[in-house]
Tab-separated table of C-alpha atoms in Angstrom:
chain	number	residue	atom	x	y	z
I	1	UNK	CA	42.570	137.588	-189.462
I	2	UNK	CA	45.104	136.091	-187.121
I	3	UNK	CA	44.695	137.303	-183.532
I	4	UNK	CA	48.306	138.493	-183.621
I	5	UNK	CA	47.366	141.350	-185.927
I	6	UNK	CA	43.834	142.072	-184.791
I	7	UNK	CA	42.588	145.631	-184.954
I	8	UNK	CA	43.202	146.059	-181.223
I	9	UNK	CA	46.788	144.839	-181.573
I	10	UNK	CA	47.461	147.299	-184.404
I	11	UNK	CA	45.923	150.154	-182.428
I	12	UNK	CA	48.092	149.298	-179.423
I	13	UNK	CA	51.222	149.305	-181.622
I	14	UNK	CA	50.269	152.666	-183.113
I	15	UNK	CA	49.573	154.144	-179.676
I	16	UNK	CA	53.050	153.049	-178.553
I	17	UNK	CA	54.588	154.722	-181.593
I	18	UNK	CA	52.695	157.956	-180.959
I	19	UNK	CA	53.649	157.855	-177.261
I	20	UNK	CA	57.373	157.882	-178.001
I	21	UNK	CA	58.824	161.149	-176.633
I	22	UNK	CA	60.315	162.020	-180.032
I	23	UNK	CA	56.841	161.717	-181.579
I	24	UNK	CA	54.615	162.815	-178.695
I	25	UNK	CA	56.405	166.101	-178.024
I	26	UNK	CA	56.299	167.420	-181.615
I	27	UNK	CA	52.672	166.342	-181.977
I	28	UNK	CA	51.778	168.148	-178.754
I	29	UNK	CA	53.287	171.370	-180.155
I	30	UNK	CA	51.379	170.898	-183.398
I	31	UNK	CA	48.107	170.210	-181.569
I	32	UNK	CA	48.537	173.355	-179.482
I	33	UNK	CA	48.800	175.420	-182.662
I	34	UNK	CA	45.739	173.876	-184.351
I	35	UNK	CA	42.215	175.280	-183.883
I	36	UNK	CA	39.694	173.445	-181.673
I	37	UNK	CA	38.284	170.344	-183.331
I	38	UNK	CA	41.281	169.746	-185.605
I	39	UNK	CA	43.129	166.462	-185.246
I	40	UNK	CA	46.201	164.815	-186.759
I	41	UNK	CA	45.545	161.260	-187.981
I	42	UNK	CA	48.410	158.913	-188.819
I	43	UNK	CA	48.104	156.975	-192.068
I	44	UNK	CA	49.998	154.886	-194.576
I	45	UNK	CA	53.542	153.605	-194.322
I	46	UNK	CA	54.246	153.855	-190.600
I	47	UNK	CA	51.188	151.750	-189.721
I	48	UNK	CA	51.908	149.392	-192.618
I	49	UNK	CA	55.402	148.810	-191.253
I	50	UNK	CA	54.058	148.006	-187.790
I	51	UNK	CA	51.752	145.383	-189.313
I	52	UNK	CA	54.583	144.013	-191.458
I	53	UNK	CA	56.706	143.592	-188.366
I	54	UNK	CA	53.896	141.723	-186.634
I	55	UNK	CA	53.103	139.430	-189.571
I	56	UNK	CA	56.490	138.784	-191.164
I	57	UNK	CA	58.957	139.704	-188.431
I	58	UNK	CA	60.649	142.533	-190.342
I	59	UNK	CA	59.812	145.761	-192.146
I	60	UNK	CA	61.524	148.694	-193.842
I	61	UNK	CA	62.811	151.368	-191.489
I	62	UNK	CA	60.187	154.007	-190.726
I	63	UNK	CA	61.686	157.423	-191.356
I	64	UNK	CA	58.583	159.460	-192.180
I	65	UNK	CA	55.282	159.772	-190.352
I	66	UNK	CA	52.361	160.747	-192.593
I	67	UNK	CA	49.556	162.724	-190.967
I	68	UNK	CA	46.321	163.974	-192.458
I	69	UNK	CA	44.945	166.981	-190.562
I	70	UNK	CA	41.170	166.757	-190.339
I	71	UNK	CA	38.730	169.344	-188.998
I	72	UNK	CA	40.539	172.463	-190.239
I	73	UNK	CA	38.448	175.444	-191.363
I	74	UNK	CA	39.000	176.443	-195.022
I	75	UNK	CA	40.823	179.668	-194.145
I	76	UNK	CA	43.333	178.033	-191.778
I	77	UNK	CA	46.929	177.921	-193.055
I	78	UNK	CA	48.750	174.872	-191.720
I	79	UNK	CA	52.219	176.160	-192.597
I	80	UNK	CA	51.840	179.023	-190.115
I	81	UNK	CA	51.804	176.510	-187.242
I	82	UNK	CA	55.432	175.600	-187.887
I	83	UNK	CA	58.721	177.439	-187.812
I	84	UNK	CA	59.855	178.339	-191.300
I	85	UNK	CA	63.290	176.774	-190.794
I	86	UNK	CA	61.698	173.432	-189.864
I	87	UNK	CA	59.283	173.054	-192.787
I	88	UNK	CA	59.225	172.664	-196.553
I	89	UNK	CA	56.091	172.911	-198.676
I	90	UNK	CA	55.987	169.922	-201.043
I	91	UNK	CA	55.001	169.873	-204.708
I	92	UNK	CA	51.743	168.095	-203.846
I	93	UNK	CA	50.684	170.851	-201.457
I	94	UNK	CA	51.596	169.181	-198.183
I	95	UNK	CA	54.279	170.113	-195.660
I	96	UNK	CA	57.381	168.168	-194.669
I	97	UNK	CA	58.199	169.114	-191.088
I	98	UNK	CA	61.472	168.169	-189.444
I	99	UNK	CA	61.243	168.896	-185.704
I	100	UNK	CA	64.710	169.317	-184.163
I	101	UNK	CA	63.860	166.915	-181.319
I	102	UNK	CA	62.803	163.979	-183.512
I	103	UNK	CA	64.555	161.637	-185.974
I	104	UNK	CA	61.307	161.407	-187.940
I	105	UNK	CA	60.117	163.676	-190.701
I	106	UNK	CA	56.448	164.549	-190.269
I	107	UNK	CA	54.571	164.766	-193.590
I	108	UNK	CA	51.454	166.830	-192.984
I	109	UNK	CA	48.532	167.536	-195.305
I	110	UNK	CA	45.135	169.107	-194.779
I	111	UNK	CA	42.404	166.586	-195.524
I	112	UNK	CA	40.768	168.845	-198.122
I	113	UNK	CA	44.100	169.442	-199.899
I	114	UNK	CA	44.623	165.862	-201.028
I	115	UNK	CA	44.767	165.763	-204.815
I	116	UNK	CA	41.910	163.284	-205.116
I	117	UNK	CA	39.517	165.790	-203.473
I	118	UNK	CA	40.648	168.514	-205.861
I	119	UNK	CA	40.145	166.324	-208.925
I	120	UNK	CA	37.007	164.367	-208.050
I	121	UNK	CA	33.719	165.668	-206.596
I	122	UNK	CA	33.394	164.025	-203.183
I	123	UNK	CA	33.323	165.236	-199.564
I	124	UNK	CA	36.771	165.381	-197.922
I	125	UNK	CA	36.236	162.744	-195.228
I	126	UNK	CA	38.563	160.145	-193.737
I	127	UNK	CA	36.359	157.408	-195.211
I	128	UNK	CA	36.722	158.879	-198.711
I	129	UNK	CA	40.455	159.340	-198.229
I	130	UNK	CA	40.771	155.692	-197.187
I	131	UNK	CA	38.869	154.582	-200.295
I	132	UNK	CA	41.208	156.614	-202.510
I	133	UNK	CA	44.657	155.853	-201.063
I	134	UNK	CA	46.485	154.531	-204.103
I	135	UNK	CA	47.663	151.085	-202.911
I	136	UNK	CA	46.011	148.567	-200.594
I	137	UNK	CA	49.176	148.022	-198.524
I	138	UNK	CA	48.941	151.672	-197.451
I	139	UNK	CA	45.157	151.844	-197.005
I	140	UNK	CA	45.064	152.353	-193.251
I	141	UNK	CA	44.402	155.418	-191.058
I	142	UNK	CA	44.434	155.856	-187.291
I	143	UNK	CA	42.489	158.666	-185.607
I	144	UNK	CA	43.967	159.078	-182.102
I	145	UNK	CA	41.175	161.385	-180.918
I	146	UNK	CA	38.618	158.619	-181.445
I	147	UNK	CA	41.076	155.724	-181.011
I	148	UNK	CA	39.669	154.464	-184.309
I	149	UNK	CA	41.411	152.450	-187.022
I	150	UNK	CA	40.209	152.787	-190.623
I	151	UNK	CA	41.517	149.903	-192.743
I	152	UNK	CA	40.695	148.732	-196.272
I	153	UNK	CA	42.525	145.597	-197.360
I	154	UNK	CA	45.846	146.607	-195.806
I	155	UNK	CA	46.212	143.543	-193.584
I	156	UNK	CA	45.192	141.172	-196.386
I	157	UNK	CA	47.770	142.735	-198.728
I	158	UNK	CA	50.488	142.418	-196.098
I	159	UNK	CA	49.622	138.795	-195.307
I	160	UNK	CA	49.802	137.945	-199.033
I	161	UNK	CA	52.779	140.265	-199.679
I	162	UNK	CA	50.820	141.449	-202.715
I	163	UNK	CA	51.033	144.928	-204.204
I	164	UNK	CA	47.685	145.995	-205.646
I	165	UNK	CA	45.666	149.121	-206.303
I	166	UNK	CA	43.273	150.258	-203.607
I	167	UNK	CA	41.602	152.624	-206.090
I	168	UNK	CA	41.587	153.134	-209.837
I	169	UNK	CA	41.299	156.901	-209.407
I	170	UNK	CA	44.948	157.428	-210.312
I	171	UNK	CA	45.668	161.129	-210.482
I	172	UNK	CA	48.949	161.126	-212.405
I	173	UNK	CA	50.673	158.425	-214.484
I	174	UNK	CA	54.207	159.483	-213.522
I	175	UNK	CA	53.443	159.656	-209.789
I	176	UNK	CA	51.647	156.292	-209.857
I	177	UNK	CA	54.453	154.567	-211.764
I	178	UNK	CA	57.070	156.097	-209.466
I	179	UNK	CA	55.236	154.957	-206.353
I	180	UNK	CA	54.576	151.449	-207.671
I	181	UNK	CA	58.258	150.950	-208.401
I	182	UNK	CA	59.659	152.476	-205.215
I	183	UNK	CA	57.143	150.896	-202.828
I	184	UNK	CA	56.856	147.425	-204.346
I	185	UNK	CA	60.649	147.189	-204.627
I	186	UNK	CA	61.172	148.389	-201.057
I	187	UNK	CA	58.552	146.004	-199.670
I	188	UNK	CA	59.522	143.124	-201.985
I	189	UNK	CA	55.828	142.444	-202.641
I	190	UNK	CA	54.549	140.524	-205.654
I	191	UNK	CA	52.679	142.754	-208.087
I	192	UNK	CA	49.019	142.027	-208.706
I	193	UNK	CA	48.036	141.292	-212.277
I	194	UNK	CA	46.507	144.714	-212.833
I	195	UNK	CA	49.562	146.521	-211.414
I	196	UNK	CA	51.813	144.345	-213.597
I	197	UNK	CA	49.860	145.296	-216.727
I	198	UNK	CA	49.703	148.953	-215.656
I	199	UNK	CA	53.499	149.104	-215.468
I	200	UNK	CA	53.817	147.573	-218.917
I	201	UNK	CA	51.246	149.980	-220.358
I	202	UNK	CA	53.030	153.072	-219.007
I	203	UNK	CA	56.356	152.246	-220.653
I	204	UNK	CA	56.609	155.092	-223.181
I	205	UNK	CA	59.913	156.839	-223.783
I	206	UNK	CA	58.858	160.249	-222.455
I	207	UNK	CA	57.646	158.790	-219.168
I	208	UNK	CA	60.808	156.710	-218.796
I	209	UNK	CA	63.033	159.770	-219.236
I	210	UNK	CA	61.040	161.765	-216.675
I	211	UNK	CA	60.822	158.775	-214.335
I	212	UNK	CA	64.590	158.340	-214.377
I	213	UNK	CA	65.066	161.967	-213.360
I	214	UNK	CA	62.375	161.758	-210.675
I	215	UNK	CA	63.890	158.625	-209.167
I	216	UNK	CA	67.379	160.119	-209.113
I	217	UNK	CA	66.031	163.195	-207.317
I	218	UNK	CA	63.797	161.236	-204.960
I	219	UNK	CA	65.852	158.197	-203.928
I	220	UNK	CA	69.372	159.001	-205.163
I	221	UNK	CA	71.227	157.868	-208.274
I	222	UNK	CA	72.399	154.538	-206.896
I	223	UNK	CA	68.986	153.363	-205.751
I	224	UNK	CA	67.381	154.850	-208.870
I	225	UNK	CA	69.523	152.519	-210.948
I	226	UNK	CA	68.430	149.516	-208.897
I	227	UNK	CA	64.748	150.454	-209.140
I	228	UNK	CA	64.954	151.045	-212.891
I	229	UNK	CA	66.638	147.640	-213.320
I	230	UNK	CA	63.704	146.149	-211.379
I	231	UNK	CA	61.318	147.951	-213.753
I	232	UNK	CA	63.125	146.514	-216.774
I	233	UNK	CA	62.941	143.004	-215.289
I	234	UNK	CA	59.192	143.285	-214.704
I	235	UNK	CA	58.636	144.549	-218.245
I	236	UNK	CA	60.828	141.753	-219.570
I	237	UNK	CA	58.438	138.966	-218.589
I	238	UNK	CA	56.370	137.812	-221.548
I	239	UNK	CA	53.157	137.727	-219.480
I	240	UNK	CA	51.846	137.722	-215.911
I	241	UNK	CA	52.030	133.929	-215.647
I	242	UNK	CA	55.769	134.054	-216.385
I	243	UNK	CA	56.205	136.798	-213.810
I	244	UNK	CA	54.393	134.739	-211.149
I	245	UNK	CA	56.333	131.607	-212.069
I	246	UNK	CA	59.547	133.460	-211.176
I	247	UNK	CA	58.353	133.399	-207.546
I	248	UNK	CA	59.413	135.715	-204.736
I	249	UNK	CA	62.800	136.622	-206.199
I	250	UNK	CA	61.508	138.912	-208.942
I	251	UNK	CA	63.806	141.708	-207.845
I	252	UNK	CA	66.812	139.588	-208.789
I	253	UNK	CA	65.249	137.296	-211.408
I	254	UNK	CA	66.759	137.269	-214.906
I	255	UNK	CA	64.762	138.952	-217.609
I	256	UNK	CA	62.311	136.588	-219.234
I	257	UNK	CA	61.317	135.991	-222.837
């Protein structure tokens, strides 16, 4: 990898993000409420965006910070650490926390509560979480307690601007399709061949109806329309070679044969 985005450079960027007063202060309050040995590890989009900025000079705005909370005993209830008026329990079992002194939303989830650990028999470790993050561009975790970066193909995906699966343990067809469309469109990454074929294979009428509703609720009606148009363009290509031949402008390319 280029020295510009070495592991040490990424760790330094992440440390600067976590040292911002509007991140450090809320995290300090959270840490004070957690039991000894528990730690909040940043993962996914925020780190991805830092690497994108380093490699390509721009990235989507970071609005959410995703944290996995490791080292919690089974009986500990994470929601009780936070004021009720500042938190919402999500459908996937995590918590969206909006501290009043930060512009960021903090998405928190106990390590053992990730869906992949509920569906597949494996120990809930950071290494297993990394191996089962859905897409390679998001497969990165930083543990501040150990100053350790866990990374699995994230930098390579960002260099190539390629959107690919990090795992084939996909827990839900609707969630996977939704995330492929929203993330690949936002990042303007080229789909890998297997993601391209996955999108085409999921195109049944029931899923499309539910997907349209989910997008409207999740990203708003206007952006939902743009993302669905992107989906129709991708499905319109006769094969993966035609999709690749369209080049980087797939989001605005005309539908193909």
